[in-house]
Amino acid sequence: MANKNLQFKTNYAVSSKIEPFYKGGKVQISKDEKYIFCTCGSRVNVVEISTGKIVHCVEHDDQEDITSFALSCDDELLVTASRALLLKQWDWRQASCTRSWKAIHTIPVASMTFDSTSTLLATGGCDATIKVWDVVKQYCTHNLKGSSGVVHLVQFHPDISRLQLFSSSLDCGIRLWDLRSSQCVCVLQSHYSAVTSLSFSRNGDAMVSSGRDKICTVWDLKSHQAKRTVPVYEAVEGVVLLPKKTDLSQIGVKSKNLHFITAGSKGVLRVWEASTARCVYTQALPSTLALSSEEDEEEDNPRSLTHLFHLPASSRLAAVTAEHNILFYQLPDLSTQQQFVGYNDEVLDVKFLGKDDSHIVVATNSCQLKVFQLLTNSCQILYGHTDTVLTLDVFKKASLFASCAKDRSVRVWQMDSDGGQVRCVAQGSSHTNAVGSISCSRLKASFVVTGSQDCTVKVWDLPAEFSGAEIHQLSPRTTEKAHDKDVNSVAVSPNDKLLASGSQDRTAKLWSLSGDGNLGLLGVFRGHRRGIWSVCFSPVDQVLASCSADGTTKLWSLQDFSCLKTFEGHDASVLKVIFVSRGTQLLTSGSDGLVKLWTIKTNECVKTLDAHQDKVWGLHGSRKDDKMVTGSADSNITVWADVTEVELAEEQAKQEDQILKKQELSNLLHEKKYLKALGLAISLDQPHTVLTVIKAIRQAEEGGDLLEKTLLKLRVDQKESLLRYCVVWNTNARNCLDAQAVLRVLLTHLPPEELLQYQAVRTHLEGLIPYTERHMERIGRLLQASMFLNYMWQKMRVAGASSGMEQDEEMDTTPLTQTQPLFFIDKENVKGSSDERGDRDDDGDSEQEEEPCSREEDEEEADEVSASKKASTSDAREKNRESTKTNGHHQSESEESSEEEELEDDHAVQVVKNVPVSSAPQCPTLS
């Protein structure tokens, strides 16, 4: 099936991510023009302009959405306001909150700004009040009342010596506040809709205001009168006064009069001359657009601009679009320099593009296509489709790709290999419903195939070359009614001779792409229980893969259309399937947000990759088969790198390192360098190896002292690891003595304060206590048993020794060498017990009187007997018979006593056999 030397992939790791950093709201650019500050839910993200990556992020602990924020003019302080009515001051470089206080506003803050000295902060609330704060002395200096409704705009006059604050609310007027008297000086009335922005002249005597009433007003701040009203014929969101000392002749600035630039609902920048109220320059739309002026004026135009900033140090303009894109234009010609995508919305498809897969092209829930450069995250936005783009496919050449959309059209795009610019080179429209699937020819760029919600499949021929700036019009070569429901996927075979289609009608079909342009049905693949989302040809075998909403992926034979294998593992619909590892493995993505790697030969899921929180619609592998890219409905795009070889090399290096360390450990133990050996064993993080070293230390001469000296020389982290190992050792009776020896050293020499600093020490101690108590109980029982054995040993005599109390006291306690050990059984106890039990039945008092006499007689008549069971029981029975003959009238009592003697003798012999005899019984204790 594949090369024998082919190595199966085992894992992918995240190489890079393109994630959302701006979801609407306020945007601010730092004074040094290096960072963009923007809101994203409960966070303020700091994006580095040079790389396009999030470098800092501040977030409220209460997870409340941030309603507004402000960055001081010296770029040092960041203050945020949330729905919890808290103001927080941040050291944004360290992402740490330095101070927080109540906003005093009764409902959330809608706007805020710093003055030019970075000491005063103004907050405008939804409760129609404005508060001014001294952030240095940390108190509220002004409480300005009089606005009507939400104060959505506050701005200080750039000349702080004037101590003036401008604000605007729902009454569409611009209020001028004198902070010396805390009074509203005047209300500038000119707009009939919300005022969106203010821009001041360099000397501070003139101001331009913009509004959604499609006019801009030039104000004289000395007389507080409107000098000029300029109709701009679009809802304006941002206005910037252009500097007078800069040569801006390329954008129509021919005189030294006041000029300003506007950004609004039309999505283009326009330059106006204030004195004549005429537009002197209009930014050109992208070449792929051919929209009418009526469409430009629509409020829901995705290209409409919401913010405009002037960056004087770099002589640039920054604009923010309604689709959360941030664009940088270079003055004086307003050429596009950089584009960042703040929010991708739902990612519907993603493909690698360009030489060495240096770019990716992304289809989002938008009519625009986005081409990202993976190295810098800079984006090129492609306009052309008029409705949501649904899917993409790339030709083998990798600089040519095709897209289809809900607008029922197909477009072919070409990337310039030198500059990386992408332009539309061909388009076609023939379907009667949304086009949901597309596939390009594999051998050369000769045709594309599309599948639509109108249940048809169309084949489109492409011209041999795309020359000139004009867009070629495509027409379908053939149209075929392919399925009974929506066609969700089409795929062209590697030799361009076969076509597969998958549909919502739960079937996949195989078609022949003959040279005459007609589609011939070859067979139908049946077996899925729900609609099929994706089909894909194997690059090496005559096999087709399909995935379905029933949660399964199937492999089909192209010969007899039978199902060869079924892969089950996803908890929801499987949305995409591709072949990797030269057709020996599969990658699938599903609605559960997971990407799974399968080995076809074993039907085994090798790895499950989890990096998304929503449906993974996009999945594509690189041409070198070393990377893949996924796009999800959670707005995240993830580039994965194949780390199989890296992990294999790391594992091999780790094993080699382990072998070397084990050899070194063995050498250290042999050389009795216990401190180094113990440190090395702890570094290996192998408790059993550490235990081996501990045992070796304890077995050495003066092991206790040596163990103590060795443990006390360890570092704190090593002692902490040793304590953790002791918890494990202490659970086993075999290793508990070693664990207790280590614990004794640690608890004896380390103060409690130091022990409590160890990580999870309380948990470790809680785990030690119950097992230690159990070991103490066990050793206590062993101590009792050994004392009983010692008592029995003192009462026994070795066979062959002379009788007498003195000999009994001076008994030899050396271990017995006989295979069957012999013992003296003192009949005193036997007779005494029988007499006691017999007399207990008759009279209890006689027992006490006769006991001394019977003892003396028994001691004189003691006989030597074997410790074996047969000898003792036979002698006892003979004596019982003699006593029966002489004492006939006590026959019944003697029989009872003889039976009791037999039982006691048997029990004594059995106990002695089971208890090991030693010369000096020892009682093991916890050391």
CSV table of N, CA, C and O in Angstrom, one decimal, residues 741-812:
chain,number,residue,atom,x,y,z
A,741,ALA,N,12.8,5.4,58.5
A,741,ALA,CA,14.1,5.9,58.8
A,741,ALA,C,14.4,7.3,58.2
A,741,ALA,O,15.0,8.1,58.8
A,742,VAL,N,13.9,7.4,57.0
A,742,VAL,CA,14.0,8.7,56.3
A,742,VAL,C,13.2,9.8,57.0
A,742,VAL,O,13.6,10.9,57.3
A,743,LEU,N,11.9,9.4,57.4
A,743,LEU,CA,11.1,10.3,58.1
A,743,LEU,C,11.7,10.8,59.4
A,743,LEU,O,11.5,11.9,59.8
A,744,ARG,N,12.3,9.8,60.1
A,744,ARG,CA,12.9,10.1,61.4
A,744,ARG,C,13.9,11.2,61.3
A,744,ARG,O,14.0,12.2,62.1
A,745,VAL,N,14.7,11.1,60.2
A,745,VAL,CA,15.8,12.1,60.0
A,745,VAL,C,15.2,13.5,59.7
A,745,VAL,O,15.6,14.5,60.2
A,746,LEU,N,14.2,13.5,58.8
A,746,LEU,CA,13.6,14.7,58.3
A,746,LEU,C,12.8,15.4,59.5
A,746,LEU,O,13.0,16.6,59.7
A,747,LEU,N,12.0,14.6,60.2
A,747,LEU,CA,11.2,15.2,61.3
A,747,LEU,C,12.1,15.6,62.5
A,747,LEU,O,11.7,16.5,63.2
A,748,THR,N,13.2,15.0,62.6
A,748,THR,CA,14.1,15.3,63.8
A,748,THR,C,14.9,16.6,63.5
A,748,THR,O,15.1,17.4,64.4
A,749,HIS,N,15.4,16.7,62.3
A,749,HIS,CA,16.4,17.8,62.1
A,749,HIS,C,15.8,19.0,61.4
A,749,HIS,O,16.5,20.0,61.3
A,750,LEU,N,14.6,18.9,60.8
A,750,LEU,CA,14.0,20.0,60.1
A,750,LEU,C,13.0,20.7,60.9
A,750,LEU,O,12.1,20.0,61.5
A,751,PRO,N,13.0,22.0,61.0
A,751,PRO,CA,12.0,22.7,61.8
A,751,PRO,C,10.6,22.6,61.1
A,751,PRO,O,10.5,22.5,59.9
A,752,PRO,N,9.5,22.6,61.9
A,752,PRO,CA,8.2,22.5,61.2
A,752,PRO,C,7.9,23.7,60.2
A,752,PRO,O,7.2,23.4,59.2
A,753,GLU,N,8.5,24.8,60.5
A,753,GLU,CA,8.3,25.9,59.6
A,753,GLU,C,8.8,25.6,58.2
A,753,GLU,O,8.2,25.9,57.2
A,754,GLU,N,10.0,25.0,58.1
A,754,GLU,CA,10.6,24.6,56.8
A,754,GLU,C,9.7,23.5,56.2
A,754,GLU,O,9.5,23.5,55.0
A,755,LEU,N,9.3,22.5,57.0
A,755,LEU,CA,8.5,21.4,56.4
A,755,LEU,C,7.2,21.9,55.8
A,755,LEU,O,6.8,21.5,54.7
A,756,LEU,N,6.6,22.9,56.4
A,756,LEU,CA,5.3,23.4,56.0
A,756,LEU,C,5.5,24.2,54.7
A,756,LEU,O,4.5,24.5,54.0
A,757,GLN,N,6.7,24.6,54.3
A,757,GLN,CA,6.9,25.3,53.1
A,757,GLN,C,6.9,24.4,51.9
A,757,GLN,O,6.8,24.8,50.7
A,758,TYR,N,7.1,23.1,52.1
A,758,TYR,CA,7.1,22.1,51.0
A,758,TYR,C,5.8,22.0,50.3
A,758,TYR,O,4.7,22.2,51.0
A,759,GLN,N,5.8,21.7,49.1
A,759,GLN,CA,4.6,21.7,48.3
A,759,GLN,C,3.7,20.5,48.7
A,759,GLN,O,4.2,19.3,48.8
A,760,ALA,N,2.4,20.7,48.9
A,760,ALA,CA,1.5,19.6,49.3
A,760,ALA,C,1.9,18.8,50.5
A,760,ALA,O,1.7,17.6,50.6
A,761,VAL,N,2.6,19.5,51.5
A,761,VAL,CA,3.2,18.7,52.6
A,761,VAL,C,2.0,18.2,53.5
A,761,VAL,O,2.1,17.1,54.1
A,762,ARG,N,0.9,19.0,53.6
A,762,ARG,CA,-0.2,18.5,54.4
A,762,ARG,C,-0.8,17.3,53.8
A,762,ARG,O,-1.2,16.4,54.6
A,763,THR,N,-0.9,17.2,52.5
A,763,THR,CA,-1.5,16.0,51.9
A,763,THR,C,-0.6,14.8,52.2
A,763,THR,O,-1.0,13.7,52.4
A,764,HIS,N,0.8,15.0,52.1
A,764,HIS,CA,1.7,14.0,52.3
A,764,HIS,C,1.6,13.4,53.8
A,764,HIS,O,1.6,12.2,54.0
A,765,LEU,N,1.5,14.4,54.7
A,765,LEU,CA,1.4,13.9,56.1
A,765,LEU,C,0.1,13.2,56.4
A,765,LEU,O,0.1,12.2,57.1
A,766,GLU,N,-1.0,13.7,55.8
A,766,GLU,CA,-2.2,12.9,55.9
A,766,GLU,C,-2.2,11.5,55.4
A,766,GLU,O,-2.8,10.6,55.9
A,767,GLY,N,-1.3,11.4,54.3
A,767,GLY,CA,-1.2,10.0,53.8
A,767,GLY,C,-0.3,9.1,54.6
A,767,GLY,O,-0.4,7.9,54.6
A,768,LEU,N,0.7,9.8,55.4
A,768,LEU,CA,1.6,9.0,56.2
A,768,LEU,C,0.9,8.5,57.5
A,768,LEU,O,1.3,7.4,57.9
A,769,ILE,N,0.1,9.3,58.1
A,769,ILE,CA,-0.4,8.9,59.4
A,769,ILE,C,-1.2,7.6,59.5
A,769,ILE,O,-0.8,6.7,60.3
A,770,PRO,N,-2.2,7.3,58.6
A,770,PRO,CA,-2.9,6.0,58.8
A,770,PRO,C,-2.0,4.8,58.5
A,770,PRO,O,-2.2,3.8,59.3
A,771,TYR,N,-1.1,4.8,57.6
A,771,TYR,CA,-0.3,3.7,57.3
A,771,TYR,C,0.7,3.5,58.5
A,771,TYR,O,1.1,2.4,58.9
A,772,THR,N,1.3,4.6,59.0
A,772,THR,CA,2.2,4.5,60.2
A,772,THR,C,1.5,3.9,61.4
A,772,THR,O,2.0,3.0,62.1
A,773,GLU,N,0.2,4.3,61.6
A,773,GLU,CA,-0.5,3.7,62.7
A,773,GLU,C,-0.7,2.2,62.5
A,773,GLU,O,-0.6,1.4,63.4
A,774,ARG,N,-1.0,1.8,61.2
A,774,ARG,CA,-1.2,0.4,60.9
A,774,ARG,C,0.1,-0.4,61.2
A,774,ARG,O,0.1,-1.5,61.7
A,775,HIS,N,1.2,0.2,60.8
A,775,HIS,CA,2.5,-0.5,61.0
A,775,HIS,C,2.8,-0.6,62.5
A,775,HIS,O,3.3,-1.7,63.0
A,776,MET,N,2.5,0.4,63.3
A,776,MET,CA,2.7,0.3,64.7
A,776,MET,C,1.8,-0.8,65.3
A,776,MET,O,2.3,-1.5,66.2
A,777,GLU,N,0.6,-0.9,64.9
A,777,GLU,CA,-0.3,-2.0,65.4
A,777,GLU,C,0.3,-3.3,65.1
A,777,GLU,O,0.3,-4.2,65.9
A,778,ARG,N,0.8,-3.5,63.9
A,778,ARG,CA,1.3,-4.8,63.4
A,778,ARG,C,2.6,-5.1,64.2
A,778,ARG,O,2.7,-6.2,64.7
A,779,ILE,N,3.4,-4.1,64.4
A,779,ILE,CA,4.7,-4.4,65.2
A,779,ILE,C,4.3,-4.7,66.7
A,779,ILE,O,5.0,-5.4,67.4
A,780,GLY,N,3.3,-4.0,67.2
A,780,GLY,CA,2.9,-4.3,68.5
A,780,GLY,C,2.4,-5.7,68.7
A,780,GLY,O,2.7,-6.4,69.7
A,781,ARG,N,1.6,-6.2,67.7
A,781,ARG,CA,1.2,-7.6,67.8
A,781,ARG,C,2.4,-8.5,67.7
A,781,ARG,O,2.5,-9.5,68.4
A,782,LEU,N,3.4,-8.2,66.8
A,782,LEU,CA,4.6,-9.0,66.7
A,782,LEU,C,5.4,-9.0,68.0
A,782,LEU,O,5.9,-10.0,68.4
A,783,LEU,N,5.4,-7.9,68.7
A,783,LEU,CA,6.1,-7.8,70.0
A,783,LEU,C,5.5,-8.7,71.0
A,783,LEU,O,6.2,-9.4,71.7
A,784,GLN,N,4.1,-8.6,71.0
A,784,GLN,CA,3.4,-9.5,72.0
A,784,GLN,C,3.7,-11.0,71.7
A,784,GLN,O,4.0,-11.8,72.6
A,785,ALA,N,3.7,-11.4,70.4
A,785,ALA,CA,3.9,-12.8,70.0
A,785,ALA,C,5.4,-13.2,70.4
A,785,ALA,O,5.6,-14.3,70.9
A,786,SER,N,6.3,-12.3,70.2
A,786,SER,CA,7.7,-12.6,70.5
A,786,SER,C,7.9,-12.8,72.0
A,786,SER,O,8.7,-13.6,72.5
A,787,MET,N,7.2,-11.9,72.8
A,787,MET,CA,7.3,-12.1,74.3
A,787,MET,C,6.7,-13.4,74.7
A,787,MET,O,7.2,-14.1,75.6
A,788,PHE,N,5.6,-13.8,74.1
A,788,PHE,CA,5.0,-15.1,74.4
A,788,PHE,C,5.9,-16.3,74.0
A,788,PHE,O,6.1,-17.2,74.8
A,789,LEU,N,6.6,-16.1,72.9
A,789,LEU,CA,7.6,-17.1,72.5
A,789,LEU,C,8.7,-17.2,73.5
A,789,LEU,O,9.2,-18.3,73.8
A,790,ASN,N,9.2,-16.0,73.9
A,790,ASN,CA,10.3,-16.0,74.9
A,790,ASN,C,9.9,-16.7,76.2
A,790,ASN,O,10.7,-17.4,76.8
A,791,TYR,N,8.6,-16.5,76.6
A,791,TYR,CA,8.1,-17.1,77.8
A,791,TYR,C,8.1,-18.6,77.6
A,791,TYR,O,8.6,-19.4,78.5
A,792,MET,N,7.6,-19.1,76.5
A,792,MET,CA,7.5,-20.5,76.3
A,792,MET,C,8.9,-21.1,76.2
A,792,MET,O,9.2,-22.2,76.7
A,793,TRP,N,9.8,-20.4,75.6
A,793,TRP,CA,11.2,-20.9,75.5
A,793,TRP,C,11.9,-21.1,76.9
A,793,TRP,O,12.6,-22.0,77.1
A,794,GLN,N,11.6,-20.1,77.8
A,794,GLN,CA,12.2,-20.2,79.1
A,794,GLN,C,11.6,-21.4,79.9
A,794,GLN,O,12.2,-21.9,80.8
A,795,LYS,N,10.4,-21.8,79.5
A,795,LYS,CA,9.7,-23.0,80.2
A,795,LYS,C,10.0,-24.3,79.5
A,795,LYS,O,9.5,-25.3,79.9
A,796,MET,N,10.8,-24.3,78.5
A,796,MET,CA,11.2,-25.6,77.9
A,796,MET,C,12.6,-26.0,78.1
A,796,MET,O,13.5,-25.1,78.2
A,797,ARG,N,12.9,-27.3,78.1
A,797,ARG,CA,14.3,-27.8,78.3
A,797,ARG,C,14.6,-28.6,77.1
A,797,ARG,O,13.8,-29.4,76.6
A,798,VAL,N,15.9,-28.6,76.7
A,798,VAL,CA,16.4,-29.4,75.6
A,798,VAL,C,16.5,-30.8,76.0
A,798,VAL,O,16.9,-31.1,77.2
A,799,ALA,N,16.1,-31.8,75.2
A,799,ALA,CA,16.2,-33.2,75.6
A,799,ALA,C,17.6,-33.6,75.9
A,799,ALA,O,18.5,-33.2,75.2
A,800,GLY,N,17.7,-34.4,77.0
A,800,GLY,CA,19.0,-34.9,77.4
A,800,GLY,C,19.6,-34.1,78.6
A,800,GLY,O,20.6,-34.5,79.2
A,801,ALA,N,19.0,-32.9,79.0
A,801,ALA,CA,19.5,-32.2,80.1
A,801,ALA,C,19.0,-32.7,81.4
A,801,ALA,O,17.9,-33.3,81.4
A,802,SER,N,19.7,-32.6,82.5
A,802,SER,CA,19.3,-33.1,83.8
A,802,SER,C,18.2,-32.3,84.3
A,802,SER,O,18.1,-31.1,84.1
A,803,SER,N,17.3,-32.9,85.2
A,803,SER,CA,16.2,-32.3,85.7
A,803,SER,C,16.6,-31.4,86.9
A,803,SER,O,17.5,-31.7,87.6
A,804,GLY,N,15.9,-30.4,87.2
A,804,GLY,CA,16.1,-29.5,88.3
A,804,GLY,C,15.9,-28.1,88.0
A,804,GLY,O,16.0,-27.7,86.8
A,805,MET,N,15.5,-27.3,89.0
A,805,MET,CA,15.2,-25.9,88.8
A,805,MET,C,16.4,-25.1,88.4
A,805,MET,O,16.3,-24.2,87.6
A,806,GLU,N,17.6,-25.5,89.0
A,806,GLU,CA,18.8,-24.8,88.7
A,806,GLU,C,19.2,-24.9,87.2
A,806,GLU,O,19.6,-24.0,86.6
A,807,GLN,N,19.1,-26.2,86.8
A,807,GLN,CA,19.4,-26.5,85.4
A,807,GLN,C,18.4,-25.7,84.5
A,807,GLN,O,18.8,-25.2,83.4
A,808,ASP,N,17.2,-25.7,84.9
A,808,ASP,CA,16.2,-25.0,84.1
A,808,ASP,C,16.5,-23.5,84.0
A,808,ASP,O,16.3,-22.9,82.9
A,809,GLU,N,17.0,-22.9,85.1
A,809,GLU,CA,17.3,-21.5,85.0
A,809,GLU,C,18.5,-21.2,84.2
A,809,GLU,O,18.6,-20.2,83.6
A,810,GLU,N,19.5,-22.2,84.2
A,810,GLU,CA,20.7,-22.0,83.4
A,810,GLU,C,20.7,-22.7,82.1
A,810,GLU,O,21.7,-23.2,81.6
A,811,MET,N,19.5,-22.7,81.5
A,811,MET,CA,19.3,-23.5,80.3
A,811,MET,C,20.1,-22.9,79.1
A,811,MET,O,20.2,-21.7,78.9
A,812,ASP,N,20.7,-23.8,78.2
A,812,ASP,CA,21.4,-23.3,77.1
A,812,ASP,C,20.4,-22.9,76.0
A,812,ASP,O,19.5,-23.6,75.7
